[in-house]
XYZ file of C-alpha atoms in Angstrom:
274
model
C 22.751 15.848 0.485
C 22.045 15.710 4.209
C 19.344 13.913 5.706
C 16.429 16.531 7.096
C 16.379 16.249 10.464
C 12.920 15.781 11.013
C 11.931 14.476 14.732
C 9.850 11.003 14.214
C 7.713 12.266 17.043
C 5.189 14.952 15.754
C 4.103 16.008 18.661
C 3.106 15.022 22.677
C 0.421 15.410 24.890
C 1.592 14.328 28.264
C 3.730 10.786 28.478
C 1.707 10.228 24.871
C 4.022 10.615 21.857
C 2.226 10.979 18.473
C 4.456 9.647 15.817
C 4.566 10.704 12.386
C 4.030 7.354 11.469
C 0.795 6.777 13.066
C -0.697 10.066 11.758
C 0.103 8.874 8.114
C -2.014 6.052 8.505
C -5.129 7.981 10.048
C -4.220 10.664 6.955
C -4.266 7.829 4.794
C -7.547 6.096 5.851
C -9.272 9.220 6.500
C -8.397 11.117 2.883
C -9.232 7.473 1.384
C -12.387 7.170 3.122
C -13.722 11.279 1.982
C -12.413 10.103 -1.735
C -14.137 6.676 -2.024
C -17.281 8.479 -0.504
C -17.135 11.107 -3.295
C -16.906 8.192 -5.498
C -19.926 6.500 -4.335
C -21.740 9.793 -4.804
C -21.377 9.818 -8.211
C -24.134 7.340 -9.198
C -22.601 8.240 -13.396
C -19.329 6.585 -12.607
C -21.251 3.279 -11.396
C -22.948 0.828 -13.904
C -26.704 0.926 -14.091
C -26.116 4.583 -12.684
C -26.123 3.282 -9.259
C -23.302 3.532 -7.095
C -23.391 -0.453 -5.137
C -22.034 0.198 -2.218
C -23.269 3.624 0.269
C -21.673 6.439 2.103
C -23.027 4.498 5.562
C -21.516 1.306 4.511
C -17.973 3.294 3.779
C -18.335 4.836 7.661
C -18.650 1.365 9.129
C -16.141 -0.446 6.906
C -13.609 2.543 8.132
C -13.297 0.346 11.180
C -12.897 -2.842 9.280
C -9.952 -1.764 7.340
C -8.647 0.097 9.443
C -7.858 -3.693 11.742
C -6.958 -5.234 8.471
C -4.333 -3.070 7.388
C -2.706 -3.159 10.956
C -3.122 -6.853 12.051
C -2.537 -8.237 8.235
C 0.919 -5.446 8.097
C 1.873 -6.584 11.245
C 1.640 -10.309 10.593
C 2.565 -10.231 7.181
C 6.024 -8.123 8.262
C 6.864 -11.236 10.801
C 6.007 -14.007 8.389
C 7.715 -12.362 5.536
C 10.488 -10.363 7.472
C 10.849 -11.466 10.760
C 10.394 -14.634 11.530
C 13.185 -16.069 13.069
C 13.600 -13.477 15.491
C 10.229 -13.960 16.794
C 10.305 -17.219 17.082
C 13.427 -16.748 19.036
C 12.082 -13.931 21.049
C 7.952 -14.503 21.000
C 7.191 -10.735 22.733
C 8.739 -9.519 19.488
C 5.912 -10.121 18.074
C 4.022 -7.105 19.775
C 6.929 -4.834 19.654
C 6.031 -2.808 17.265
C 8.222 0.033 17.661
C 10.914 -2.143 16.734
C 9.330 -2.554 13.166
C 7.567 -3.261 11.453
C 4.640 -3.257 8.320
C 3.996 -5.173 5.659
C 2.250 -3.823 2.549
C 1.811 -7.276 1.294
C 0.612 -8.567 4.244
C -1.965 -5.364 5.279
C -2.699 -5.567 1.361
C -3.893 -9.321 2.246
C -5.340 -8.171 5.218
C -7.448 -5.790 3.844
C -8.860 -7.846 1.483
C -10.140 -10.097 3.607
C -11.760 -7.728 5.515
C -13.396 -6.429 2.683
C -14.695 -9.736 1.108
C -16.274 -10.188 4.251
C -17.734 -6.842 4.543
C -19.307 -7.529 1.289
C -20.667 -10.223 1.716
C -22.516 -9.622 5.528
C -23.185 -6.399 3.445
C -25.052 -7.390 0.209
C -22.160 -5.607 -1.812
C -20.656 -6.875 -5.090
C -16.978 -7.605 -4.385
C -15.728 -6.395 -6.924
C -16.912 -3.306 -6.698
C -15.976 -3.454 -3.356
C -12.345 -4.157 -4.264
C -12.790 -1.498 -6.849
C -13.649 1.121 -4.326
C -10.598 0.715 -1.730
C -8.111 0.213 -4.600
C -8.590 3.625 -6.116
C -7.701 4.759 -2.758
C -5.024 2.950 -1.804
C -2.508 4.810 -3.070
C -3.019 8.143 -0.740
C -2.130 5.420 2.698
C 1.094 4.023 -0.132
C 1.670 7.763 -0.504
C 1.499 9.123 3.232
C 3.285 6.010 4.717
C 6.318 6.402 2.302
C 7.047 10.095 3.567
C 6.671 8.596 7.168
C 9.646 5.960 6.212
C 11.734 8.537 4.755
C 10.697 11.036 7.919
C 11.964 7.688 10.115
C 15.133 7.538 8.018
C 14.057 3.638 7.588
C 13.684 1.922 4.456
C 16.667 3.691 2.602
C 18.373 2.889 -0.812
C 20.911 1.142 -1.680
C 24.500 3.441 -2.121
C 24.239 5.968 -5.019
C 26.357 9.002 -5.953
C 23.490 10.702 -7.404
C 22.859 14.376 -6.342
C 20.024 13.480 -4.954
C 21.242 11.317 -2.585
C 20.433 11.150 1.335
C 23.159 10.529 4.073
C 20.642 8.690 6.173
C 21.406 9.162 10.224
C 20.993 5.433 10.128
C 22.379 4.250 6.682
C 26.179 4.735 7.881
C 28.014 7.295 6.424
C 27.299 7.249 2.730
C 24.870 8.566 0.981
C 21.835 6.681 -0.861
C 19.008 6.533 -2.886
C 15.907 8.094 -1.103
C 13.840 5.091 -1.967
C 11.104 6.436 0.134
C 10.289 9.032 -1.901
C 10.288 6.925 -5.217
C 7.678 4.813 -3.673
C 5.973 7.858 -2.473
C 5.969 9.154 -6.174
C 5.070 6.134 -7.839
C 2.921 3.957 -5.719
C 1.039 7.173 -4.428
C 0.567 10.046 -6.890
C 1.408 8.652 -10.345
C -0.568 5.586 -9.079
C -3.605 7.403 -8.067
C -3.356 9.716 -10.875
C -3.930 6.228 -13.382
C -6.647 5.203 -11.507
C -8.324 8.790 -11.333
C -7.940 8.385 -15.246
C -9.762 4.924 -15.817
C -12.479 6.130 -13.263
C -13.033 9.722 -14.138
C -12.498 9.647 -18.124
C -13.173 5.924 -19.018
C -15.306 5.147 -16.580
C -13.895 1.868 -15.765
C -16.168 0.995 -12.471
C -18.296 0.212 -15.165
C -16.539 -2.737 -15.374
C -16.173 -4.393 -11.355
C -12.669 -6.020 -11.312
C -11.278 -3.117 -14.142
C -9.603 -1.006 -10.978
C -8.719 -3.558 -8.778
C -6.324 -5.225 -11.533
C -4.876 -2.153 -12.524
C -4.052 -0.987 -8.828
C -2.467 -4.528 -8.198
C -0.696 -4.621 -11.755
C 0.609 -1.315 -10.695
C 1.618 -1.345 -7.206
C 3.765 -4.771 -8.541
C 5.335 -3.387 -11.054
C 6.200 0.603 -9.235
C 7.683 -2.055 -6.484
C 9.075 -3.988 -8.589
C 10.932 -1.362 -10.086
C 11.747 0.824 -7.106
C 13.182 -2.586 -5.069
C 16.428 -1.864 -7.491
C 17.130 0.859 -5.550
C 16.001 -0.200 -2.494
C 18.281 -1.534 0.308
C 16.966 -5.142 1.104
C 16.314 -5.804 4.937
C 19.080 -6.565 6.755
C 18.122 -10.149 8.236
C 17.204 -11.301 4.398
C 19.389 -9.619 2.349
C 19.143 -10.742 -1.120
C 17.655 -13.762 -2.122
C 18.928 -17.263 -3.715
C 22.563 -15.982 -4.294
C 21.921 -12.766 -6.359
C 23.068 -9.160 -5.735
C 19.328 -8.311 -6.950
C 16.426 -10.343 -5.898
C 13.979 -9.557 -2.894
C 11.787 -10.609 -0.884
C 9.699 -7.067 -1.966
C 10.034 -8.656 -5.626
C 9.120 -12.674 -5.070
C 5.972 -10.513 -2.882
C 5.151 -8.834 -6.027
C 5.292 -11.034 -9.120
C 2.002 -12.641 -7.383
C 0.273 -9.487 -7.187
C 0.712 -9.121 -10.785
C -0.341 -12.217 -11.977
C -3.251 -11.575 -9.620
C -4.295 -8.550 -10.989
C -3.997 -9.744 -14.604
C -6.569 -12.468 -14.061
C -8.737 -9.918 -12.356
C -9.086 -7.719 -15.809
C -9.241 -10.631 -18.013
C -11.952 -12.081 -15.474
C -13.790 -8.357 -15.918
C -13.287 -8.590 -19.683
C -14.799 -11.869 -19.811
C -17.781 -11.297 -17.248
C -18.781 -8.442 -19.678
C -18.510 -10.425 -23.201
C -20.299 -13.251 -21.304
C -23.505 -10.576 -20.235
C -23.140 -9.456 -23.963
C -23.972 -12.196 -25.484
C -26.711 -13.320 -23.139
């Protein structure tokens, strides 16, 4: 099927050109930041009945996360990504409408900005970590549709019917990747989280969210990477016509997040028997 020809540029205002790209991440941070507020509302979803972290605290961490996801993205893309042309070319490294983001690295980002923010806050990090994982997935969701808007980030070849002719993927058509990401790392991802919060109460449990979002997010990329074109100045990895650098990013998350629930599990046996 043809590729929608959707300008990148949503709109100007003068010489200023407001990218589609750009307003995904303010939609992301700003529909993140009204959900985790609603969140911390609801002192029955929170353990003792008291939500640990307030709705001022959220306003002023907005700024916080906000520089993590961009500086940590942005670094993470050249360490990960990009390296060797930077070092090459050092103003690269500012360029960023030559690409490009990093979940990984934003995701790394962000957390240190919010163990920090915890702690200069008084605020359990866990719960903390709890809190901006179960609303991740609406930036995961909103910045997919801004790659596949780009016509960046495309599959790999496919004959499916489904299948994009991407302006910039050549003349064949491929797997919309984008959108798979979009799908699974935003709304079914969200979705499981909205779940454990809402039905089994699972903030209840600091650490219980933040696992599952990282478990998740791993294994949705994971998964999606098979269909996923690999960037052009890696390609695939060690000698395979599979591996990733998205995948060898990901297996760490997992582990990760596995030792965060059995670390949750544990904390709450240990007060148990105390």
């Amino acid at each position: 099927m043809p590729f929608p020809n959707i300008d990148p540029v949503a709109f100007s205002i003068g010489p200023l050109a407001i990218h589609w790209y750009g307003l995904a991440y303010v939609a992301g941070i700003m529909l993140g930041w009204f959900y985790a507020r609603r969140l911390a509302a609801n002192a029955s979803l929170w353990k003792d009945g008291q939500s640990p972290i307030t709705a001022v605290q959220l306003d002023d961490f907005l700024v916080w996360v906000a520089a993590g996801i961009v500086l940590g993205g942005r670094i993470g893309y050249i360490l990960f990504y990009d390296l060797a042309s930077v070092v090459q070319n050092p103003i690269r490294a500012v360029e960023i409408w030559n690409g490009g983001m990093s979940f990984h690295g934003g995701f790394i980002g962000a957390t240190i900005a919010m163990i920090i923010f915890a702690r200069r806050n008084a605020i359990p990090v866990w719960s903390m970590f709890d809190t901006v994982a179960a609303v991740v997935p609406f930036g995961l969701f909103f910045g997919r549709i801004a790659n596949f808007i780009n016509g960046e980030l495309w599959g790999r070849l496919s004959n499916a019917p489904w299948a994009v002719v991407f302006p910039t993927g050549g003349p064949f058509s491929r797997h919309p990747s984008q959108l798979y990401e979009a799908g699974l790392e935003g709304i079914v991802l969200l979705l499981v989280l909205a779940l454990m919060i809402f039905r089994f109460k699972a903030l209840n449990i600091p650490g219980t969210i933040a696992g599952t979002f990282v478990i998740g997010y791993g294994l949705c990329r994971i998964f999606v990477e098979f269909f996923r074109e690999p960037d052009a100045q890696l390609g695939y990895l060690l000698g395979t016509n599979w591996l990733t650098m998205g995948m060898i990013l990901s297996l760490p998350m997992i582990a990760a997040g596995l030792w965060a629930i059995f670390r949750a599990r544990a904390a709450v046996t240990s007060a148990a028997k105390a």
